[in-house]
Coordinates of C-alpha atoms in Angstrom, one line a residue:
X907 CA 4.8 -19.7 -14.4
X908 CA 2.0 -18.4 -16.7
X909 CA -0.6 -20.4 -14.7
X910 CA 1.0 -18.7 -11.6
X911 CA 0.3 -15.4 -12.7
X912 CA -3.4 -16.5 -14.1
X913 CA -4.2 -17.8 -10.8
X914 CA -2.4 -15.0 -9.0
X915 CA -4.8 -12.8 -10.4
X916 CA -7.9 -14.9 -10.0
X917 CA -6.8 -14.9 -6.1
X918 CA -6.4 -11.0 -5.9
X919 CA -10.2 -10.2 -7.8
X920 CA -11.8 -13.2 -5.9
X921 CA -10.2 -11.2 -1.9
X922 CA -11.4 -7.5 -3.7
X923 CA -14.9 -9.1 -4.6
X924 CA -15.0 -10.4 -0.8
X925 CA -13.8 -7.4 0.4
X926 CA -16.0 -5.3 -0.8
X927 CA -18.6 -6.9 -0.4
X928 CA -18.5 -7.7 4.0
X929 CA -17.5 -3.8 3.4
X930 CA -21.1 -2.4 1.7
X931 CA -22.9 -5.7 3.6
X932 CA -21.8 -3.9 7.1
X933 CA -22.9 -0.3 6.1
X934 CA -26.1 1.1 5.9
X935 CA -28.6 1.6 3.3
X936 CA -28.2 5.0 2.1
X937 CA -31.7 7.1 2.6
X938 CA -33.8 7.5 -0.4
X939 CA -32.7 10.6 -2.6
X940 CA -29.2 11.2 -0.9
X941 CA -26.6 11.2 -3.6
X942 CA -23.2 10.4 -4.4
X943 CA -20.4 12.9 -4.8
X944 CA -18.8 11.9 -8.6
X945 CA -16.0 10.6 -6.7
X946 CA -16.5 9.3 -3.6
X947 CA -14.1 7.4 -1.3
X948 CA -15.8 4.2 -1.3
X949 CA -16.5 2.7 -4.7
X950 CA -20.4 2.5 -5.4
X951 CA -22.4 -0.9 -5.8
X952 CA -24.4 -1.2 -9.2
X953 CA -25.4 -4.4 -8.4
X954 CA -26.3 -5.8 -5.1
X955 CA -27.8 -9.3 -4.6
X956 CA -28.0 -10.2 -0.8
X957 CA -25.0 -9.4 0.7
X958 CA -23.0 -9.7 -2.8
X959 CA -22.0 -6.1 -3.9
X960 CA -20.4 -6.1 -7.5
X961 CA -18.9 -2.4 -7.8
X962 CA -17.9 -0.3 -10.3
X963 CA -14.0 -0.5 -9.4
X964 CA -14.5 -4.2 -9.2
X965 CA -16.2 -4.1 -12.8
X966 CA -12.6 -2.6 -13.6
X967 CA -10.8 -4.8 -12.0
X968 CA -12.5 -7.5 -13.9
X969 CA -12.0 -5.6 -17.3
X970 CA -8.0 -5.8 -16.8
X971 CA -7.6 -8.9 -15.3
X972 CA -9.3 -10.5 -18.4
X973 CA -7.5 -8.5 -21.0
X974 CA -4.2 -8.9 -19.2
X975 CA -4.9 -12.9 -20.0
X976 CA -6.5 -13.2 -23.2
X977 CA -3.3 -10.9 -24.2
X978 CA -0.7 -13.1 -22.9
X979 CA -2.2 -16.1 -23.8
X980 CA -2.4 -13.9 -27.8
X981 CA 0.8 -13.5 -27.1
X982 CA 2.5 -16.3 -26.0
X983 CA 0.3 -18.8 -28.8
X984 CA 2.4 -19.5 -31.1
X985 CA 5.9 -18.6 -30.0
X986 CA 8.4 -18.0 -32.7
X987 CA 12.6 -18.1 -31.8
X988 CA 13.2 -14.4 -33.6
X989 CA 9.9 -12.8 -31.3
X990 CA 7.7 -10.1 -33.6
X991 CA 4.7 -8.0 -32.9
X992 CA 2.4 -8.6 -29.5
X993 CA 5.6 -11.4 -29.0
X994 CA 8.1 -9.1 -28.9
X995 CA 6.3 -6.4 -26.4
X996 CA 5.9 -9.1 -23.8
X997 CA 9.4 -10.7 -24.1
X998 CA 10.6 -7.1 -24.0
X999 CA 8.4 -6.5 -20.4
X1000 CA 8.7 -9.9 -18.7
X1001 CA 12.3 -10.2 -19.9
X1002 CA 13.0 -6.3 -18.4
X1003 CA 11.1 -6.7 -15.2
X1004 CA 13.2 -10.1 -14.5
X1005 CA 16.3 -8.2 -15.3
X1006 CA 15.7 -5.6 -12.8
X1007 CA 14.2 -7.9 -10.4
X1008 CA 17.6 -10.3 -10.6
X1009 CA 19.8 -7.0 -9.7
X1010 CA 18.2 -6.2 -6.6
X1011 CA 17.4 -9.0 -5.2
X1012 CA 19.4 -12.1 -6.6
X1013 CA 18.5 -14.7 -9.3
X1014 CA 17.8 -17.2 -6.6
X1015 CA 15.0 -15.2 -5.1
X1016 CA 13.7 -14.5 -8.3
X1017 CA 13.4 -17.4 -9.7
X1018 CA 11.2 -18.4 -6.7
X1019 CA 8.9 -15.4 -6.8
X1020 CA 9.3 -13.7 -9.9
X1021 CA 5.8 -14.7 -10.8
X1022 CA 4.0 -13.0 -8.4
X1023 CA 6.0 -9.6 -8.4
X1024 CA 5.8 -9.7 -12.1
X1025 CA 1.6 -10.0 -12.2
X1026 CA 1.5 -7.7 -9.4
X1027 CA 3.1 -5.2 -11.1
X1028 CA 1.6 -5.7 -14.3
X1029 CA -1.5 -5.6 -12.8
X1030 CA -1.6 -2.4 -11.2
X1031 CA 0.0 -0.8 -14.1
X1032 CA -2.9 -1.7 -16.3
X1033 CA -5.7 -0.9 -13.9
X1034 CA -3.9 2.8 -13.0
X1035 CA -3.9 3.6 -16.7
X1036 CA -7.7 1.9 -17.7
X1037 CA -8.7 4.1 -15.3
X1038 CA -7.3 7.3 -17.0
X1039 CA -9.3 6.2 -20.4
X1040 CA -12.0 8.7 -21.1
X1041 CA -15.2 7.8 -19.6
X1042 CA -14.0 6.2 -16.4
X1043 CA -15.9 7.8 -13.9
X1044 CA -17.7 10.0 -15.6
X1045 CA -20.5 8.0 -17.6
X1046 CA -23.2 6.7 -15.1
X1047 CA -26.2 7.7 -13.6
X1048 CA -26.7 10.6 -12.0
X1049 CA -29.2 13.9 -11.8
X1050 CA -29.5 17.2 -13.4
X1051 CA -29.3 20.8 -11.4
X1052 CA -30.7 23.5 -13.7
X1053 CA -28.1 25.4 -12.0
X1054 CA -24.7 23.4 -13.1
X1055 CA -25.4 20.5 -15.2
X1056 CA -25.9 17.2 -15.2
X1057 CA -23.8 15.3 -11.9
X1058 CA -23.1 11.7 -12.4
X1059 CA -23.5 9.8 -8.8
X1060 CA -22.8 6.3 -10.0
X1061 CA -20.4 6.4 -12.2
X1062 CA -20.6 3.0 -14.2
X1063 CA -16.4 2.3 -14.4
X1064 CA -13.9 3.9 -11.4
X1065 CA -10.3 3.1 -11.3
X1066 CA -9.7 -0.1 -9.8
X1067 CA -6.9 1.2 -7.2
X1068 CA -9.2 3.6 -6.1
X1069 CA -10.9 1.7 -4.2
X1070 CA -9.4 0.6 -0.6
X1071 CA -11.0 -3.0 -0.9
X1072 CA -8.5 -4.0 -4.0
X1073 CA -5.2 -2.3 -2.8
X1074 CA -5.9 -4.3 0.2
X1075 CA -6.6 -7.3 -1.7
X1076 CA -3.1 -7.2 -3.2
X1077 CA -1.8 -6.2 0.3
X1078 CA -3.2 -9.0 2.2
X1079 CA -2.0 -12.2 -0.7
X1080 CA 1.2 -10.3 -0.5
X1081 CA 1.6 -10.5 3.2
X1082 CA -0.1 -14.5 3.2
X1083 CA 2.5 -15.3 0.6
X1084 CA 5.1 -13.2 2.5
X1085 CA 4.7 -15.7 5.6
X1086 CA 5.0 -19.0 4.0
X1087 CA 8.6 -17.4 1.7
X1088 CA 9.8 -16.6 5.0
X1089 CA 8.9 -19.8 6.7
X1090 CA 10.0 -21.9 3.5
X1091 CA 13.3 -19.9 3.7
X1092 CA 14.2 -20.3 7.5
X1093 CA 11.5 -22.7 8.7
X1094 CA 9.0 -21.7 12.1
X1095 CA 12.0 -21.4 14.2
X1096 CA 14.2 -19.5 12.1
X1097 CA 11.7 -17.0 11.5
X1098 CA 11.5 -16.5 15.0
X1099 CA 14.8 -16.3 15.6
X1100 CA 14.8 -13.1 13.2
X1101 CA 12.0 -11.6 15.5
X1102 CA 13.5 -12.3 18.7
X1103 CA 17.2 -13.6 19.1
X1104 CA 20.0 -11.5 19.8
X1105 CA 22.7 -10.1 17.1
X1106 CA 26.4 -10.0 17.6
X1107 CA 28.7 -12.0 20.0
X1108 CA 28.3 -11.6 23.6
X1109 CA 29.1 -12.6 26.5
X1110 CA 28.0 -12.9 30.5
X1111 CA 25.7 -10.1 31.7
X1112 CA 25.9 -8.4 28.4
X1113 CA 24.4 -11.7 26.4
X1114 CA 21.2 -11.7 28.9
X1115 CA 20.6 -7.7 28.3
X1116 CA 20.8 -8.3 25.0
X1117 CA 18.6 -10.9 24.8
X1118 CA 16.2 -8.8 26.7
X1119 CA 16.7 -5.9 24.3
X1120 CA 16.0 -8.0 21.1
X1121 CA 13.3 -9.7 22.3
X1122 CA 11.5 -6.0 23.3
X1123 CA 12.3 -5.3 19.9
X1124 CA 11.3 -8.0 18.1
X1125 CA 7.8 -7.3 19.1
X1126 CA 7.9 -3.4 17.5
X1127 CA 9.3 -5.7 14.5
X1128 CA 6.3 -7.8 14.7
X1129 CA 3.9 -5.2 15.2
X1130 CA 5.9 -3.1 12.0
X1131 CA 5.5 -6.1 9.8
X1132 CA 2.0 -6.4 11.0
X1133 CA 1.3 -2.7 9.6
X1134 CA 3.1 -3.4 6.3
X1135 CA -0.1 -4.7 4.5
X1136 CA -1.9 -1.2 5.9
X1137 CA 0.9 1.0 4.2
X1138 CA 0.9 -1.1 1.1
X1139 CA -2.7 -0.7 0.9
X1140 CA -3.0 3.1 1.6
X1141 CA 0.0 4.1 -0.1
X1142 CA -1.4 3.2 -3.4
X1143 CA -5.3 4.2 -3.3
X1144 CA -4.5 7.4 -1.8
X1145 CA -1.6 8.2 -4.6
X1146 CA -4.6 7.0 -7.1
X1147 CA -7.6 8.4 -5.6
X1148 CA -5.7 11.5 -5.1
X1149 CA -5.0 11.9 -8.8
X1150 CA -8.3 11.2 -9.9
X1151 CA -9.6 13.9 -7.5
X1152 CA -7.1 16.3 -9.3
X1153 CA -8.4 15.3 -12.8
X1154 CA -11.8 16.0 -11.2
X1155 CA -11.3 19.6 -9.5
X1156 CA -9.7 20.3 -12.6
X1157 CA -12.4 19.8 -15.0
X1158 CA -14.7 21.6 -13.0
X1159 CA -13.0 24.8 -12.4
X1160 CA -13.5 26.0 -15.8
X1161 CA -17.2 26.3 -18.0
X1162 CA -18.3 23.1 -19.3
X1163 CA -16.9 23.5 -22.6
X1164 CA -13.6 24.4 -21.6
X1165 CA -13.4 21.1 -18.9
X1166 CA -11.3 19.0 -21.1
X1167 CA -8.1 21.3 -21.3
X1168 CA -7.4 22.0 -17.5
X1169 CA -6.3 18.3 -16.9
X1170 CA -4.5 17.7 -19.7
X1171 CA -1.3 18.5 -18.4
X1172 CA -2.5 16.9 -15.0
X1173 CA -3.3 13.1 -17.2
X1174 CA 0.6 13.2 -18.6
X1175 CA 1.7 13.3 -14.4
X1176 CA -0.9 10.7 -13.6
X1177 CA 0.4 8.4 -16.6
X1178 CA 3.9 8.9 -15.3
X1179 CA 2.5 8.3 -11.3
X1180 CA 0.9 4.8 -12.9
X1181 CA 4.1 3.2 -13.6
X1182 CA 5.6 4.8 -10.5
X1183 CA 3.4 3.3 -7.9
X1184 CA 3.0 0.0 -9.9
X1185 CA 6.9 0.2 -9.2
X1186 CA 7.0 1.1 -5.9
X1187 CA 4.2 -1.6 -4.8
X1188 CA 6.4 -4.2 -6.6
X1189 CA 9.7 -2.9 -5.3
X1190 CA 8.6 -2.4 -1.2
X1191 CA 7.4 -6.2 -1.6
X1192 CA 10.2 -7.6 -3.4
X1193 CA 12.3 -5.9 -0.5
X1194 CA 10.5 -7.4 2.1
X1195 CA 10.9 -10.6 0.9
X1196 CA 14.1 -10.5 0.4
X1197 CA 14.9 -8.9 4.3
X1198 CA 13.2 -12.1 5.3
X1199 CA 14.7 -14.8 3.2
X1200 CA 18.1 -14.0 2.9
X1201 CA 19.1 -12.2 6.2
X1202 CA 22.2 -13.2 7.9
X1203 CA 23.3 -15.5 5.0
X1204 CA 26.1 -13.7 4.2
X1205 CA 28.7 -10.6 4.3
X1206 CA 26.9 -9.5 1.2
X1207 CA 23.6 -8.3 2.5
X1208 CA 24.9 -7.3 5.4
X1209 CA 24.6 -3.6 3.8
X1210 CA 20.8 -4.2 2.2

């Protein structure tokens, strides 16, 4: 499972690098002397080769992804049967995440995907909080204005959900992996079924309006699981880029040597929003899968 989650998150940077950069190779140049906001809504390029953008956010994303490994792998070296230290913090978060996982949505399922709604969260919780460390978006490059201080325009780290390209990253393997747990649980033509057939038991004219009726609705289903990956996506970089604005307007409302007490009470909420939207990401895809892969087996979801 370890591997799983390595490779998971080599997938997810690799599909934010890509992302990012058809995004900044489609856009123009921007003219000579125009300037960034400190936080924009598009992450900034630092280094551009060709059409390969690497971006400040992706530098991030980088950062946790390789820290989230060389700690597991720290972690998990030399296991010992009564766990201690870096051991026992990992045991305690895998082991709790599976726990929770297992009561929503049956040991079965989890035990089949565990390993990709465990990175995932993981994963988002780490980059949500690196981006709340001191210095994350505001140490860069930038220009001075006699009249207010130096502005930083390209900030050198910005938090790595607050950039659309790597919430859609995690969005789009999501929805690929999505479509072959639904097709692995019912095959091509039970998934269809799903979309299309009719529910209940009926009979004569009433069977063929039916059918009518749930094949119309089928395709709103379609077209609802189709925007899935879009609210996924823009659910979490607006909660994150949203927060990060906050922290922003906040610092600047006050004179520069006052800046750092406004947010204060404003970086406790976003800490506390960082583990809520790592949750919620995980738990709106564990649902989903589970709608998919274990509807109509039973009396037992009937009410899920």
């Amino acid at each position: 499972m370890r591997n799983r989650c390595f490779l998971l998150l080599a997938v997810i940077v690799f599909c934010g690098f890509a992302l990012a950069t058809a995004t900044f190779a489609a856009e123009p140049a921007s003219p000579e002397g125009q300037h960034e906001p400190a936080l924009s809504l598009k992450a900034i390029p630092l280094v551009q080769v060709g059409k390969f953008a690497i971006t400040n956010s992706m530098r991030v994303t980088w950062i946790v992804a390789a820290g989230i490994i060389v700690f597991a792998q720290i972690a998990t070296r030399n296991i010992k049967p009564i766990p201690s230290g870096i051991q026992n913090f990992w045991e305690w978060l895998v082991e709790g995440l599976h726990n929770f996982l297992e009561s929503i949505i049956g040991p079965e399922l989890v035990r089949k995907t565990f390993w990709f709604f465990a990175t995932i969260f993981i994963f988002i919780l780490f980059v949500n909080w690196f981006g709340l460390i001191p210095g994350v978006g505001t140490i860069g490059w930038g220009h001075y204005d006699p009249s207010t201080g130096f502005h930083v325009d390209r900030p050198l780290l910005r938090g790595g959900n607050a950039d659309l390209n790597m919430t859609t990253a995690m969005a789009a393997v999501f929805f690929a992996l999505w479509l072959v747990w639904a097709i692995q649980a019912q095959g091509v033509g039970g998934f269809l079924k799903h979309l299309f057939a009719p529910k209940g038991e009926t009979t004569g004219v009433l069977k063929v309006l039916m059918a009518v009726i749930f094949f119309m609705v089928g395709w709103l289903e379609v077209i609802s699981i189709l925007f899935r990956p879009v609210s996924l996506s823009f659910r979490l970089y607006g909660n994150i880029y949203a927060g990060e604005s906050i922290l922003e307007a906040m610092s600047t409302m006050v004179p520069l040597w006052l800046a750092w007490l406004p947010p204060i009470p404003f970086y406790f909420m976003e800490i506390l929003v960082g583990v809520v939207q790592a949750l919620v990401f995980m738990l709106l895809t564990a649902v989903f899968t589970m709608l998919i892969t274990q509807h109509d087996n039973g009396p037992e979801h009937a009410h899920v």
